[in-house]
C-alpha angles and dihedrals in degrees: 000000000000115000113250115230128186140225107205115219094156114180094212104027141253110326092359106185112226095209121072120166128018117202094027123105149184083029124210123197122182124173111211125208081257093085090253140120109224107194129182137169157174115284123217095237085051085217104122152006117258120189129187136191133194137144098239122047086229082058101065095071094068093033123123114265114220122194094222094168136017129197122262114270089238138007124007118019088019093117150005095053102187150172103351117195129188127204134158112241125176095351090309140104116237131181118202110196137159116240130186121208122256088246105042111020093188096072100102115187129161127253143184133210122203127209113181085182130044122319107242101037101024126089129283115214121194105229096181151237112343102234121219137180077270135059082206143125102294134164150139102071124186135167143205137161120225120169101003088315140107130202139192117212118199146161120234140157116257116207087206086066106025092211116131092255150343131196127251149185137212139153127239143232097195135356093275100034130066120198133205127032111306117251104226096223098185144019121192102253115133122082092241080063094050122057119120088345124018099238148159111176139146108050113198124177136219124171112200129139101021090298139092122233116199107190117197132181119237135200142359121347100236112074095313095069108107140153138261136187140216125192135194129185107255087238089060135109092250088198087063117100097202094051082077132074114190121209107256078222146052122277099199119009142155121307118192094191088064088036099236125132136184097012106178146113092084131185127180129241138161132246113251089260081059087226087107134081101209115202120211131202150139134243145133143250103244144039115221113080130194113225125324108007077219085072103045109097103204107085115134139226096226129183136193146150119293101216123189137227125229092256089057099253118122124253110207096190115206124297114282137250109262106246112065130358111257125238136207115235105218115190120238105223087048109033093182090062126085127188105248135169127234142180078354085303127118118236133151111222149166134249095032094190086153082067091182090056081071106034117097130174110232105221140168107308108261088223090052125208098113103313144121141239118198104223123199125253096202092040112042111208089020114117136183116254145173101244108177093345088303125095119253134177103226133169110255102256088181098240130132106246076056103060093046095052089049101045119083143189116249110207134161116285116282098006093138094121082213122104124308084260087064100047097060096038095060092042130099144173127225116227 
């Protein structure tokens, strides 16, 4: 059996730690054209607006956290305060955010914050309440421009329907004001939407592949919160519902054998190479929850790599394991295969579309002495091993026949001194 060696191209860098920030949901990451990654989030005491910049996405969970906003000592803008996002629009920094009232916090209405100057030291205006076809709960806003226009996506409650929220669309005619009449894009139907509130809520775009893809969260926000998607060809009239189809399942939910619950309330980002999609979310660690999730502080700001499948659409995988983030190992002489395990056997195959099913952490060798072990995502403390000069995915017994078939040599690509064929063969990129 031919050694297998590696070529590293990670897109977030050596022991990148899945986990950022704790404490911090709803997370929102833009990357300027500063070179840096401005992040902000909701905070548990939903008091105030942070906001963090750094160069590198690891960065951001030593960064400095600056309180660049605080909520109104009485009515609106007094509570709630939710789900800020930042973007750069038209040479200038704005901050869309939902907001309750001090003396019905339920009360739920958008808002937007302008800064003509930098974002840390400049000033912050209030510009006022988005205003949309319903003076109703409303929340989650989001924007993006694509072909000379720019929307703004959005969930709110609509009193026709009487669920908690929907999801709309509408252009605008400035940062703060939207124009037309709104396209209501989603209603929570499915069970998978339904579970605890009937919700679709936290729209985030990404336009990749000649498509748009509109992801929305769903649900309660205990372990039941997951993520859908929409999607809607880029020749489309976005404004019309029924240019969108939307998955009759999720498309990132709780997995108990990673240990991660409730992931949702994504945004998109890019590695610092600017060849990965990054996708951010929140979730938390367990499952069981006392009381209102609202009132549970830990949930978590979460990144990991956004991978895509052959007929251009994205496959999110499952939420990783906390520790470092995984990686694919795609072969070199056939850059369309991965190695993979199934049914506890190694392959290497093509069309991965049970991403998790490919993805390994590469942790310190079991056997030590400067060497690695490639650990499952999808089966924590299951590593791959040559058992019998084949590759096996076996549970770690601790012995020490163990450790040495599990641990291997990383070396530079192609460094087999056997022919070219070898070489090739026994050379992967990490992706």
């Amino acid at each position: 059996m031919r050694r297998r060696t590696f070529l590293a191209v990670p897109a977030m860098g050596a022991a990148a730690t899945a986990t950022l920030l704790t404490g911090r949901a709803d997370p929102h990451i833009f990357r300027h054209t500063d070179g840096y990654y401005y992040c902000t989030a909701t905070v548990p005491e939903y008091d105030r607006i942070i906001l963090r910049r750094t160069s590198t996405l690891q960065g951001l969970a030593g960064a400095s956290e600056s309180v660049i906003w605080r909520r109104h000592a009485g009515g609106d803008m007094g509570a709630h305060i939710w789900a800020p996002e930042i973007h750069f629009i038209n040479g200038k920094w704005y901050i869309y955010f939902a907001a309750g009232r001090s003396n019905d916090v339920w009360r739920i209405r958008m808002w937007v914050l302008e800064n003509s100057a930098d974002a840390f030291t400049g000033t912050w205006t209030e510009k006022g309440r988005i205003v949309t076809h319903a003076d109703t709960f409303s929340l989650d806003a989001t924007t993006f421009a694509y072909n000379g226009t720019r929307y703004l996506a959005w969930a709110q409650q609509d009193p026709t329907i009487g669920n908690n929220s929907s999801l709309f669309l509408a252009p605008m005619s400035n940062p703060w004001t939207i124009s037309g009449t709104p396209a209501r894009l989603s209603v929570p139907t499915l069970s998978w939407e339904t579970k605890g509130h009937k919700v679709n809520e936290a729209p985030s775009v990404l336009i990749r592949n000649g498509r748009v893809f509109l992801t929305y969260s769903a649900s309660a926000t205990d372990s039941n919160y997951c993520m859908g998607m929409l999607t809607a060809p880029v020749t489309a009239n976005l404004m019309n519902p029924a240019s969108w189809s939307k998955r009759q399942q999720p498309v990132f939910r709780s997995n108990a054998a990673t240990s991660q619950y409730g992931p949702g309330h994504n945004s998109f980002t890019v590695s610092e190479d600017g060849q990965s999609d990054i996708l951010v979310y929140h979730d938390r660690s367990y499952r069981d929850i006392s009381g209102d999730p609202l009132g549970d502080p830990n949930r978590r700001t979460r990144i990991q790599k956004l991978y895509w499948n052959a007929d251009g659409t994205p496959n999110f995988g499952i939420p990783v394991p906390d520790g470092v983030t995984p990686y694919r190992f795609r072969s070199y002489n056939f850059p369309d295969r991965y190695i993979r395990q199934v049914s506890f056997r190694g392959r290497i195959d093509a069309d991965m579309t049970n991403l998790a099913e490919s993805q390994f952490r590469m942790v310190t060798g079991l056997a030590g002495s400067g060497t690695v072990s490639l650990e499952s995502t999808s089966n924590p403390g299951y590593y791959l091993r040559n058992r019998n000069y084949e590759i096996w995915l076996d549970k770690s017994d601790g012995t020490t026949g163990f450790k040495n078939g599990a641990s291997f040599t990383r070396r530079a690509g192609q460094a087999d001194p056997a022919t070219a064929t070898d070489r090739a063969d026994a050379t992967f990129h990490l992706e």
